[in-house]
Tab-separated table of C-alpha atoms in Angstrom:
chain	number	residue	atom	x	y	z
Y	1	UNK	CA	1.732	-3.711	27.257
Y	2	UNK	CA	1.516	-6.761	25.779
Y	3	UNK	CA	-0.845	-8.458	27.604
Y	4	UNK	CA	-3.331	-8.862	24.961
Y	5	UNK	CA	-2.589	-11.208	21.820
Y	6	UNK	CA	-2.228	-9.214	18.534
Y	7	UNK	CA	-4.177	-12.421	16.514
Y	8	UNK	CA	-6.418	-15.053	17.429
Y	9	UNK	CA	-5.417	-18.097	15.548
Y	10	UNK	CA	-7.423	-21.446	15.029
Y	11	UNK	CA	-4.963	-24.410	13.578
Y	12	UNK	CA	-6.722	-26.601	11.098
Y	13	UNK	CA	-5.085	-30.134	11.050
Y	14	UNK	CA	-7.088	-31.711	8.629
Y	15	UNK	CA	-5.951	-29.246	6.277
Y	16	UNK	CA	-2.355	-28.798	7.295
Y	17	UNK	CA	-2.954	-24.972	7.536
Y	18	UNK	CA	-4.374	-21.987	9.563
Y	19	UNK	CA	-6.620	-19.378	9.669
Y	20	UNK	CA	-6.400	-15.947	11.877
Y	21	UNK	CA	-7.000	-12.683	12.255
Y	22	UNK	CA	-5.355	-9.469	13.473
Y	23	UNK	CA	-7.522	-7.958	16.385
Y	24	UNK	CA	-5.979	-4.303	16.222
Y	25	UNK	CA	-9.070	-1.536	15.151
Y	26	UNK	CA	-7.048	0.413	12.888
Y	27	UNK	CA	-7.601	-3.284	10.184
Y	28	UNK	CA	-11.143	-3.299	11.056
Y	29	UNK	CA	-11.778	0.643	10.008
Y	30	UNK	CA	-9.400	-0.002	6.579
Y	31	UNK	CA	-11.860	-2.402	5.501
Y	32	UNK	CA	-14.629	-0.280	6.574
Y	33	UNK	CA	-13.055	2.271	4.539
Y	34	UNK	CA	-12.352	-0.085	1.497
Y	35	UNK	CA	-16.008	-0.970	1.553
Y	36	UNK	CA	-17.685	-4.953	2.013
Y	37	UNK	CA	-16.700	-5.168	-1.867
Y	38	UNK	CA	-12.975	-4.731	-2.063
Y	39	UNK	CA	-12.779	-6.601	1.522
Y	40	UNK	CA	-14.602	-9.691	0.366
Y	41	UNK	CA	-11.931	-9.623	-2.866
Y	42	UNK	CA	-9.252	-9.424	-0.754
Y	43	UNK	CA	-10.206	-12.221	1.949
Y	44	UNK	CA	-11.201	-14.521	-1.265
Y	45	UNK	CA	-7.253	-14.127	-2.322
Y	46	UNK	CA	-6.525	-14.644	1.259
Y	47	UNK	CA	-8.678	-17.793	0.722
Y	48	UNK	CA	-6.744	-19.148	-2.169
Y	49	UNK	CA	-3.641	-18.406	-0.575
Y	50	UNK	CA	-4.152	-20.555	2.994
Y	51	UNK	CA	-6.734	-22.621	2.439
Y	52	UNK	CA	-6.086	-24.217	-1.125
Y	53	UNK	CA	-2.331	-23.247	-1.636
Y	54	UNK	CA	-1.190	-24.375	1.052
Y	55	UNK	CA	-2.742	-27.394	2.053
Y	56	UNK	CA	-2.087	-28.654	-1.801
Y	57	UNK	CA	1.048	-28.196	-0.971
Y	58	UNK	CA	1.088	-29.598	2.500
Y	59	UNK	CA	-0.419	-32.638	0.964
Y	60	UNK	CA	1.254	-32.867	-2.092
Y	61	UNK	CA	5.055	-31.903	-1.358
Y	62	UNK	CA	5.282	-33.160	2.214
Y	63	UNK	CA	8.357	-34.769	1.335
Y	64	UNK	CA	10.284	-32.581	-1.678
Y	65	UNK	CA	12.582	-29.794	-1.086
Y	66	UNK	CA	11.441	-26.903	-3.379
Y	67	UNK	CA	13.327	-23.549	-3.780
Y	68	UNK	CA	13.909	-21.349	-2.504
Y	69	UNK	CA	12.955	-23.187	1.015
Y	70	UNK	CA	16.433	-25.341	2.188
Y	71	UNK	CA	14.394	-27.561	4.276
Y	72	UNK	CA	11.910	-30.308	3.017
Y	73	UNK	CA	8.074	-29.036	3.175
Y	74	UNK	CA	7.283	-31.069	5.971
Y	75	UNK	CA	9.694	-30.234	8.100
Y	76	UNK	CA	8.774	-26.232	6.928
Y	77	UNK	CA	6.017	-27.249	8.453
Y	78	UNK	CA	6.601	-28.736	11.474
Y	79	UNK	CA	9.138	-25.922	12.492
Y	80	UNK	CA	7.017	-22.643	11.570
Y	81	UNK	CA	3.113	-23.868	11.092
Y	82	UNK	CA	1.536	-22.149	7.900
Y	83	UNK	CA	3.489	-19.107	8.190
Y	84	UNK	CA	6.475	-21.228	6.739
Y	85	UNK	CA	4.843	-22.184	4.061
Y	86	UNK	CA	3.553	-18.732	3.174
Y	87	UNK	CA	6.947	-16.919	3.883
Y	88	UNK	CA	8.610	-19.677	1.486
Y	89	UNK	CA	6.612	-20.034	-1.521
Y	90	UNK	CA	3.231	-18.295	-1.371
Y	91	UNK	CA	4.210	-14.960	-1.339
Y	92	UNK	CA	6.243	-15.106	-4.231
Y	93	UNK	CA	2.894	-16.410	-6.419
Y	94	UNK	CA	0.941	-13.189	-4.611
Y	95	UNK	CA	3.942	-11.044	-5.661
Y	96	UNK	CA	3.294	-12.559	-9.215
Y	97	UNK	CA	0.044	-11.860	-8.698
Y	98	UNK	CA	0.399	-8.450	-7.530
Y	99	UNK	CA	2.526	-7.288	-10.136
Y	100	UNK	CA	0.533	-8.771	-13.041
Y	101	UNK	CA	-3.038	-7.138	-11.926
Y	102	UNK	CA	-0.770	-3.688	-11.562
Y	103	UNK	CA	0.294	-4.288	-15.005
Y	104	UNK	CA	-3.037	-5.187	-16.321
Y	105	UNK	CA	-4.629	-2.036	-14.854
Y	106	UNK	CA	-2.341	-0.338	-16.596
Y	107	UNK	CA	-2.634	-1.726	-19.900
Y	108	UNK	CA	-6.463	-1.336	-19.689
Y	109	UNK	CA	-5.804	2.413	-18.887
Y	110	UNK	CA	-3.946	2.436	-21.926
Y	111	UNK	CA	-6.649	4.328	-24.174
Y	112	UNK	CA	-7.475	7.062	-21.437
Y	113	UNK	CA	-3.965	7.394	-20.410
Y	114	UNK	CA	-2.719	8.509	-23.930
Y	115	UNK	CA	-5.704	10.692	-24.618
Y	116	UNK	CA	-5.201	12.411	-21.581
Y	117	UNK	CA	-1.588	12.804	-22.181
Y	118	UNK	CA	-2.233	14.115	-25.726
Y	119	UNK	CA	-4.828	16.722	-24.074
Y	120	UNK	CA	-2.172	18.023	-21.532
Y	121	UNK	CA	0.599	17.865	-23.946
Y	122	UNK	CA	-1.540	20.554	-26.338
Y	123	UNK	CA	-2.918	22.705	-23.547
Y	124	UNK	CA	0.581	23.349	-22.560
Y	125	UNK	CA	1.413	24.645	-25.470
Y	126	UNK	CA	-1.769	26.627	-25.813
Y	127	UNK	CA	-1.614	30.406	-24.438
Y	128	UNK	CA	-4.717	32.396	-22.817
Y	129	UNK	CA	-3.943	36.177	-23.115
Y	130	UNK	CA	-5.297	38.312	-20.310
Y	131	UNK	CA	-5.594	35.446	-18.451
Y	132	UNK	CA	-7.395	36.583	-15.012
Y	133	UNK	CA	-6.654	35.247	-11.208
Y	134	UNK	CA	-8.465	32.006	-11.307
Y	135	UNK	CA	-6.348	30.634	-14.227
Y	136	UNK	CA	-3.073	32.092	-12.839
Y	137	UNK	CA	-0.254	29.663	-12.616
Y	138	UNK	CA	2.909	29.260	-11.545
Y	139	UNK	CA	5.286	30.104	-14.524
Y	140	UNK	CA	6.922	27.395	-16.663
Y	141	UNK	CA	9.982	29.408	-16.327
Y	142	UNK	CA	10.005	28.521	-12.349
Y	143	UNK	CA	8.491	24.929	-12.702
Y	144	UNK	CA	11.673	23.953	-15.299
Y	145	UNK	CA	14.041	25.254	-13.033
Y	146	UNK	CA	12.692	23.566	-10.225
Y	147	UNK	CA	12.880	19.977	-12.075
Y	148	UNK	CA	16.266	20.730	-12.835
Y	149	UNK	CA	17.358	22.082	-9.292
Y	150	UNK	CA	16.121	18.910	-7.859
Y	151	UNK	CA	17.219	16.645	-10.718
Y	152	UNK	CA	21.246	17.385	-10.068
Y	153	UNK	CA	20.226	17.352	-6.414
Y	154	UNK	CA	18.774	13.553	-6.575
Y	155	UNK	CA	22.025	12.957	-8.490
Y	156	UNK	CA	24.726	14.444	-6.300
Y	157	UNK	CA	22.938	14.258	-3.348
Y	158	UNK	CA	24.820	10.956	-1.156
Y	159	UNK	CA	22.117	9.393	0.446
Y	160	UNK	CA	20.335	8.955	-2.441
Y	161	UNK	CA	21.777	5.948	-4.794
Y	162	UNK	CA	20.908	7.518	-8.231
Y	163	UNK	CA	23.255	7.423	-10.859
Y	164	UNK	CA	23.021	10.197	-13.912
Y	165	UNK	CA	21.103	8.157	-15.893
Y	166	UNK	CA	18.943	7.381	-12.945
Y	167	UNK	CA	17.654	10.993	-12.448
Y	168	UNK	CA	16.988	11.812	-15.794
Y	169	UNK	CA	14.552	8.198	-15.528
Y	170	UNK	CA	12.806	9.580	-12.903
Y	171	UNK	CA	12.490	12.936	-14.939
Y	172	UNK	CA	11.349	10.840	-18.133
Y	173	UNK	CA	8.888	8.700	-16.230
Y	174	UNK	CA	7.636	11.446	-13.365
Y	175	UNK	CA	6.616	13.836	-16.331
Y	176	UNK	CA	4.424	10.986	-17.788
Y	177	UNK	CA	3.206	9.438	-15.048
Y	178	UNK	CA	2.125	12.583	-13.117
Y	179	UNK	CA	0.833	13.896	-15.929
Y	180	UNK	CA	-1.531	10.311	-16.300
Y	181	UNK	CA	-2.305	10.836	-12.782
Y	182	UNK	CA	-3.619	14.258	-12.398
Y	183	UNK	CA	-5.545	13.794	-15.595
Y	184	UNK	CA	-7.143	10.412	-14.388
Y	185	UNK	CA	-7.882	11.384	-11.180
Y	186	UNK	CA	-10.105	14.730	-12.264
Y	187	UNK	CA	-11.703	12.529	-15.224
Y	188	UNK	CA	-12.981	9.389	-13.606
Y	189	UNK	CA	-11.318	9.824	-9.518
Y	190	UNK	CA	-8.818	8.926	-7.861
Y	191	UNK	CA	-10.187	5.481	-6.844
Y	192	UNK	CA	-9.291	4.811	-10.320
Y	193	UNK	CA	-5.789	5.984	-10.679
Y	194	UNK	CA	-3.652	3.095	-10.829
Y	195	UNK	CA	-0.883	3.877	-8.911
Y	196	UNK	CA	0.338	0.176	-8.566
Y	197	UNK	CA	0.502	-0.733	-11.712
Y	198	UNK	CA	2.687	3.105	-12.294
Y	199	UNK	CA	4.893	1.568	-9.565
Y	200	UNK	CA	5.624	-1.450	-10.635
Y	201	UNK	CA	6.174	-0.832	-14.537
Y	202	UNK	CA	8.756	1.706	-13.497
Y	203	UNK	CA	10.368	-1.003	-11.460
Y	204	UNK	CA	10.217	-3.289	-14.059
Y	205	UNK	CA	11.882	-0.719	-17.135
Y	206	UNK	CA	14.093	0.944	-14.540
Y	207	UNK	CA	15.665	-2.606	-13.358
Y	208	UNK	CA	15.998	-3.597	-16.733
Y	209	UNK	CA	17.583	-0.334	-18.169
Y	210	UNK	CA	19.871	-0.058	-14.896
Y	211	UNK	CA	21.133	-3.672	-15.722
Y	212	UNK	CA	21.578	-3.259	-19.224
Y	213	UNK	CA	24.055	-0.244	-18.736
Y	214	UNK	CA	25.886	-1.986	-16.314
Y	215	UNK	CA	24.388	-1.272	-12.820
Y	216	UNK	CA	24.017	-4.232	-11.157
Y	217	UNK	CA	24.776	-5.721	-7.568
Y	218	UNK	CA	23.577	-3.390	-4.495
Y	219	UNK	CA	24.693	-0.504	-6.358
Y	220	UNK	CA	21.957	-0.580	-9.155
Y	221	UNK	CA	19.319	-2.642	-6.916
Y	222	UNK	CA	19.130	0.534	-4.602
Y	223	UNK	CA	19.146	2.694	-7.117
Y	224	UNK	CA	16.338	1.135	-8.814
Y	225	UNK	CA	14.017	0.976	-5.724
Y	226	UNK	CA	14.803	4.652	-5.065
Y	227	UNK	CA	13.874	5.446	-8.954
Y	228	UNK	CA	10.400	3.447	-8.297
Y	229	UNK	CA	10.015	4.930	-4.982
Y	230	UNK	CA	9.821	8.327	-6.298
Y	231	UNK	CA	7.598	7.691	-9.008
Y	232	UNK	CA	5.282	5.909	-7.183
Y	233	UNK	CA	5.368	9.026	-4.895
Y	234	UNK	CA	5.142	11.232	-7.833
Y	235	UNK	CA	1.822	9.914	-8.827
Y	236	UNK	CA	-0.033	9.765	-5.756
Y	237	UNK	CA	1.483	13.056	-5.257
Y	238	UNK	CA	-0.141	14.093	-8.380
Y	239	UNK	CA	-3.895	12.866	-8.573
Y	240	UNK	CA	-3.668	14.743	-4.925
Y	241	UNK	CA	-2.522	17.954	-6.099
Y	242	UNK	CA	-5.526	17.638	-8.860
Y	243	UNK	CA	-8.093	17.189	-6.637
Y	244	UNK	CA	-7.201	19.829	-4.416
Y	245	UNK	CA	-6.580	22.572	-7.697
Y	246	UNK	CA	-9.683	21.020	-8.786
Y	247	UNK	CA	-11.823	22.115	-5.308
Y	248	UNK	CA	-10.008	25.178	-5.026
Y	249	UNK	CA	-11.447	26.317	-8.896
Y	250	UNK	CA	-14.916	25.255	-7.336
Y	251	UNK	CA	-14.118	27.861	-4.327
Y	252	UNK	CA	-12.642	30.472	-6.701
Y	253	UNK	CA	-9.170	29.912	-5.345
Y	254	UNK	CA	-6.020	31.622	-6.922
Y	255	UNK	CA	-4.270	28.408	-8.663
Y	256	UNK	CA	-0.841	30.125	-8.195
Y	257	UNK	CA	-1.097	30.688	-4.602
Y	258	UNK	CA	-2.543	26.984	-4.142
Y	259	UNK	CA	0.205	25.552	-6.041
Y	260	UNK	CA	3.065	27.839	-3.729
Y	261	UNK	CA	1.104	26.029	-0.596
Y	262	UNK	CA	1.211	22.648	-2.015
Y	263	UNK	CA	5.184	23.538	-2.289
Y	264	UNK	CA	5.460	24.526	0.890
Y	265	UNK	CA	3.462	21.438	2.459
Y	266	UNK	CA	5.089	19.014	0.712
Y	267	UNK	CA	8.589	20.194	2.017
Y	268	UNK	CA	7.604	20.063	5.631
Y	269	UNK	CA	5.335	17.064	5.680
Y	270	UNK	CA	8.801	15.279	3.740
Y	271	UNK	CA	10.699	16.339	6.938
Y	272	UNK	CA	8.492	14.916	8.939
Y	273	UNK	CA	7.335	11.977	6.847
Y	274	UNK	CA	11.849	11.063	6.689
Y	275	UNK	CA	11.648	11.604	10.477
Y	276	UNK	CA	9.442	9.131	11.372
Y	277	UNK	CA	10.884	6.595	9.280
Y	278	UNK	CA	13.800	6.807	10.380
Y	279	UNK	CA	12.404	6.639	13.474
Y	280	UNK	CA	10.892	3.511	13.228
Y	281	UNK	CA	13.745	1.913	11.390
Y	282	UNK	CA	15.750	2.244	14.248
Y	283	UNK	CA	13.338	1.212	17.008
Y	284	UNK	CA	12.426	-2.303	15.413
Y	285	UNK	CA	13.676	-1.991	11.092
Y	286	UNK	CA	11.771	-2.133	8.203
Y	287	UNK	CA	10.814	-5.899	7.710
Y	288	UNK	CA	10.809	-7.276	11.201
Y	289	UNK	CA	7.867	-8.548	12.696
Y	290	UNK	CA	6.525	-5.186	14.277
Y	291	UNK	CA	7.514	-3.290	10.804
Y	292	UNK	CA	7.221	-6.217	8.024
Y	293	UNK	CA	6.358	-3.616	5.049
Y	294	UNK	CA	4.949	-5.773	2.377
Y	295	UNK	CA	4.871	-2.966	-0.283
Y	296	UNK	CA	8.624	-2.478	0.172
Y	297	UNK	CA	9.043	-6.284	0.632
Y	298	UNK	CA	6.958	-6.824	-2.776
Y	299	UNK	CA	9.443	-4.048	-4.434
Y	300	UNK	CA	12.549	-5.521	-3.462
Y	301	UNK	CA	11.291	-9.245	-4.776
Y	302	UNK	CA	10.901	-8.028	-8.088
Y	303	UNK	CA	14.491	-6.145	-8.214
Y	304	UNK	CA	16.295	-8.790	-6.805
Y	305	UNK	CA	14.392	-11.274	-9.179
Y	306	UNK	CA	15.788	-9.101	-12.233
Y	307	UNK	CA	18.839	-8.229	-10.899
Y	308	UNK	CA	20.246	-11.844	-10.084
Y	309	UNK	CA	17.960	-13.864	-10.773
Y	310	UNK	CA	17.433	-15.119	-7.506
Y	311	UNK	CA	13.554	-15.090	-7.826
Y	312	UNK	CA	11.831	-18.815	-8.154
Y	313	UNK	CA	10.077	-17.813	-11.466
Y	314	UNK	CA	8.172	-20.866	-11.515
Y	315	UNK	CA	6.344	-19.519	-8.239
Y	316	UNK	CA	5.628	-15.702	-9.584
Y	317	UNK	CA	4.252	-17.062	-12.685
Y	318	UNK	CA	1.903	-19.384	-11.057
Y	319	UNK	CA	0.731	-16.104	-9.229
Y	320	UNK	CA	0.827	-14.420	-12.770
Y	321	UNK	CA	-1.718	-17.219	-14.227
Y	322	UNK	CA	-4.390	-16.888	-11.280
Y	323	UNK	CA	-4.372	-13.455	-11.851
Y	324	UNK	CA	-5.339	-13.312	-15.578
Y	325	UNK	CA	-7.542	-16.305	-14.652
Y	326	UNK	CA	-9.244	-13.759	-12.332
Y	327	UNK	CA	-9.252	-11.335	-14.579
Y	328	UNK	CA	-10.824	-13.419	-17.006
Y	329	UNK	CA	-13.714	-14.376	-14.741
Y	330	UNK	CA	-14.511	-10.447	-14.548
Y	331	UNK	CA	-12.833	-9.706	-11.119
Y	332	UNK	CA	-11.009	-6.931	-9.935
Y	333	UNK	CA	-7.655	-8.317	-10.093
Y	334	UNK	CA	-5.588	-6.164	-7.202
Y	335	UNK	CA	-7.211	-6.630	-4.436
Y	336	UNK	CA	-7.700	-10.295	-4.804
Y	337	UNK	CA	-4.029	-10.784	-5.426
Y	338	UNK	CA	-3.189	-8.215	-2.439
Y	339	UNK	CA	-5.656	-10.552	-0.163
Y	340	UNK	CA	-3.423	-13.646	-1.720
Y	341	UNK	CA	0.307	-11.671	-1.052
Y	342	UNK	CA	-0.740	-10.427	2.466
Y	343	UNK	CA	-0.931	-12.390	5.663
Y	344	UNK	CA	-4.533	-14.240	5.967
Y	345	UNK	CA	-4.443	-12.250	9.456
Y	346	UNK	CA	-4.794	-8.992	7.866
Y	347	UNK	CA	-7.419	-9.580	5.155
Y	348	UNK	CA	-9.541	-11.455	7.752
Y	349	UNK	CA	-9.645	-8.065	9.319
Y	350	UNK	CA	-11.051	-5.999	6.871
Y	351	UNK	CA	-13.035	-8.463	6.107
Y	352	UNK	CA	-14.749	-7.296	9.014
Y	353	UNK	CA	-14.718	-3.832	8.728
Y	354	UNK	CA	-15.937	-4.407	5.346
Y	355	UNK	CA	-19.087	-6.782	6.790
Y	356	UNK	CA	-19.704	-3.526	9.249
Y	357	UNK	CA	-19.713	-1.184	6.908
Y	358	UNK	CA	-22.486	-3.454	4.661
Y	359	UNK	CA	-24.578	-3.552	7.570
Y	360	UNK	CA	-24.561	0.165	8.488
Y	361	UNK	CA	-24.999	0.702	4.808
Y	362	UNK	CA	-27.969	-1.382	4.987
Y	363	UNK	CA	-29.021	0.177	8.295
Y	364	UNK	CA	-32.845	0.970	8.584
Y	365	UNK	CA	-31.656	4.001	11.218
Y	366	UNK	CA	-30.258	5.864	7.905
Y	367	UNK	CA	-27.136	5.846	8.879
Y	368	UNK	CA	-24.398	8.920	8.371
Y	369	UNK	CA	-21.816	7.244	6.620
Y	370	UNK	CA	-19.567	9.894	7.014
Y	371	UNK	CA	-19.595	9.710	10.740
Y	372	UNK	CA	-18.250	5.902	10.002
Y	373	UNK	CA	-15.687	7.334	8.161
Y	374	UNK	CA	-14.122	10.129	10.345
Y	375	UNK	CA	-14.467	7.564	13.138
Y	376	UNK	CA	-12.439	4.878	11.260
Y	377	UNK	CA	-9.872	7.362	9.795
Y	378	UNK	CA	-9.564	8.386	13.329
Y	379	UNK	CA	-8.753	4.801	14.298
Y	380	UNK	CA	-5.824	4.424	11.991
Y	381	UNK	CA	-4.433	7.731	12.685
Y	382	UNK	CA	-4.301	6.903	16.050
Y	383	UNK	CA	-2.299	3.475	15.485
Y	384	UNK	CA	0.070	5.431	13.785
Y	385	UNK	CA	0.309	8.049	16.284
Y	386	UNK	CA	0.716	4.909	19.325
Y	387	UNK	CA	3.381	3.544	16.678
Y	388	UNK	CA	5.106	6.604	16.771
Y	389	UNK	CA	5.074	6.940	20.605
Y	390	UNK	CA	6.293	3.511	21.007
Y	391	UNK	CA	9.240	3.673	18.841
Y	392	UNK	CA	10.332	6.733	20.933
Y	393	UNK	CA	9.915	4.209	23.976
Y	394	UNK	CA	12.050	1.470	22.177
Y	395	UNK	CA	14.669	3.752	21.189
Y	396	UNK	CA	14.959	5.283	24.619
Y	397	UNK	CA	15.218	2.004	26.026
Y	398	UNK	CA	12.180	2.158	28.412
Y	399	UNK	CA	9.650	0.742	26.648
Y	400	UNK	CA	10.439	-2.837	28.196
Y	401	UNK	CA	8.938	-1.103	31.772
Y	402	UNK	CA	5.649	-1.300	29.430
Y	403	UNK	CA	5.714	-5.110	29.004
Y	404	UNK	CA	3.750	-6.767	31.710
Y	405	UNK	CA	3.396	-10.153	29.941
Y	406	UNK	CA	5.330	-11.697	32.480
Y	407	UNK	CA	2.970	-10.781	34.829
Y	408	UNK	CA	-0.439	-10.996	33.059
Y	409	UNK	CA	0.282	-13.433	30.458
Y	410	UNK	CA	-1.361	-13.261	27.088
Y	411	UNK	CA	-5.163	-15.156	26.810
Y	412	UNK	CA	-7.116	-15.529	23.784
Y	413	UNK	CA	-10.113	-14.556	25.136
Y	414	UNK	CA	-9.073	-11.321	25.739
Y	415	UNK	CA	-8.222	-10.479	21.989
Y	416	UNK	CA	-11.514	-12.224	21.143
Y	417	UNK	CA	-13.196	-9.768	23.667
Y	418	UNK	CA	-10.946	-6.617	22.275
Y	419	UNK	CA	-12.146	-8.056	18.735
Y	420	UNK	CA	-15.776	-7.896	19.707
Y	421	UNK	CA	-15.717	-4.750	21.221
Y	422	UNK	CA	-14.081	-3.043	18.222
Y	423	UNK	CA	-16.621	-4.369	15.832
Y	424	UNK	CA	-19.504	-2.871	17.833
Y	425	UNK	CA	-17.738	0.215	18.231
Y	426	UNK	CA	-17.684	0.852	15.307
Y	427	UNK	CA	-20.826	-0.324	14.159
Y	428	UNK	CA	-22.733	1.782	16.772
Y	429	UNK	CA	-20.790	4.906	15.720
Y	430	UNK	CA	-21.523	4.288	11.901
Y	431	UNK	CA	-25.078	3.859	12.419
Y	432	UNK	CA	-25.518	6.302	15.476
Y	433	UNK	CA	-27.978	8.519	14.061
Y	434	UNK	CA	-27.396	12.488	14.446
Y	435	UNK	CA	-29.982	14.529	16.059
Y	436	UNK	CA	-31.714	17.366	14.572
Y	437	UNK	CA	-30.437	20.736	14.918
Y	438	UNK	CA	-33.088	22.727	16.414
């Protein structure tokens, strides 16, 4: 309806920058989710991206003209408040960021991921005769035939912008990165599984191999975000599928008839998944202010960047060098450098979450964290579900009759209020203590 700001925002002059936060609940039960830990990491990059990035500089370029910005900082400034200066040049160093700590939880996986590839590698090829129903598979004969079926499909297919060469990469690197996956995610879990750093080294080797044959432009720029895409899908896909073959052994499940259902639910939830997006895409597009994707946005910076070399370098490897200086100090790198890509507006609201779910940790009540949990998954769910509902709205042209900011404009005490009243929602659930069954 929008008669409630979506941020409260407090200008800092002295510092030539701002700091805000997001009031929506669905922030404020991620961080609860994330945990106090991994929020506090990601507000501290949020930190050196608004209040020491950008004031320096506010203070120190006010003048220059520095690419990729066309306008002189100042007048960045003047025009589009800290924002500016975050969509022109500190993103880019959190993209740096981003994809270095990716990269460098990869290389540290390095020793388990090629043990655990060795160890899958050999029990394929090892045989159990009289096998009984608990260790019943699907055959190889049907798996290879089904990576070959949808190999020529991802290459003939027209929508999707995958050349040849292009499938058999997503062949090459789904094999090995599912396999990492799976194998990570039942040794050590899946909060573990680097799945960014996966994503972002097949960017990286795809753009380059795609270039180096010849497919650049749109062409091999679309191609290469489809290739990553699918990887990155491939191994979240994968550590899933592993935990749930892994809980149906502890129920004595059939691992044939678990693997048909993960088939089957994979098919329909991609119909619906390719429904919604489009969907949304054509209610507001991916990238606008209601939709701005950052993940996608963060992909496309680094294919562009290798493609034609567009990207100012100089930037990204700033963000490169905080992160190994992070990583140096003993610091999770991702999140921090997700907290410095991100909007300070987002971070600042897990941050909260992430201070509520400290305190009902902490609680002397003995507090059911899972109840926290369900309540907070609940609360994103139902974003997306609103999301959903209002993109129908948009699309059918009535969701203007909802706007009654003309009438009631916008006040910030409002969002502080909605703000407030999340937080001890939340809080009251996660430490609400269940009575005894009698």
């Amino acid at each position: 309806m929008k008669i409630i700001p979506a941020a409260v925002t407090l200008k800092i002059n002295a510092l030539k920058t701002e700091v805000s936060t997001q009031i929506y609940p669905a922030l404020l039960g991620v961080g609860y989710l994330c945990g106090a830990k991994i929020a506090s990491y990601m507000f501290a990059g949020g930190i050196i991206g608004w209040l020491v990035l950008i004031p320096m500089i506010n203070t120190f370029g006010a003048s220059l003209t520095l690419y990729p910005a066309e306008k002189p900082i100042a007048q960045l400034y003047a025009e589009g408040g800290a924002s500016a200066i975050w969509s022109a040049y500190i993103r880019y160093i959190g993209a740096g960021a981003v994809a270095c700590g990716g990269i460098l939880s990869l290389l540290k996986s390095i020793p388990l991921i090629a043990s655990t590839f060795a160890a899958s590698i050999k029990g394929l090829s090892e045989k159990t005769p009289n096998e009984n129903r608990t260790q019943r598979d699907l055959s190889m004969r049907t798996i290879l035939i089904g990576i070959a079926l949808m190999t020529v499909l991802i290459w003939l297919l027209p929508p999707i912008p995958v050349t040849l060469l292009g499938a058999v990469l997503i062949v090459l690197f789904g094999f090995f990165f599912a396999t990492v996956s799976s194998r990570m995610v039942g040794l050590v879990g899946s909060s573990n599984n680097p799945v960014s750093g996966m994503a972002i080294a097949t960017l990286l080797f795809t753009t380059l191999i795609l270039k180096a044959t010849g497919d650049n432009g749109a062409h091999g720029m679309k191609g290469a975000i489809a290739i990553g895409s699918v990887i990155c899908i491939v191994a979240a896909m994968a550590g899933d599928t592993s935990q749930d073959l892994k809980t149906g052994y502890l129920l004595g499940a059939t691992p044939k008839k678990q693997q048909i259902g993960e088939l089957i639910g994979t098919f329909f939830s991609s119909l619906t998944i390719g429904i919604v997006l489009i969907l949304l895409n054509r209610a507001w597009g991916f990238g606008s202010q209601e939709l701005s994707a950052p993940q996608a946005t963060l992909m496309k910076l680094i294919i562009e960047g290798i493609m034609d070399g567009s990207l100012p370098w100089t930037l990204v490897f700033i963000g490169v060098f905080i992160a190994l200086s992070i990583e140096i100090l003993g610091v999770p790198v991702l999140p921090v450098a997700i907290g410095l890509y991100l909007p300070l507006e987002l971070s600042f609201a897990i941050l909260f979450g992430g201070i509520i779910r400290y305190l009902a940790d902490r609680s002397k009540t003995q507090a059911e964290a899972s109840e926290g949990i369900l309540f907070c998954s609940g609360l994103i769910a139902g974003e997306g579900i609103v999301g959903i509902l209002l993109a129908v709205l948009t699309i059918l042209g009535v969701a203007d009759l909802l706007d009654l900011s003309k009438r009631f404009p916008p006040q910030l005490w409002s969002a502080g209020a909605v703000l407030i009243c999340s937080i001890l929602m939340i809080y009251i659930v996660a430490v609400h203590k269940k009575q005894e069954r009698r």
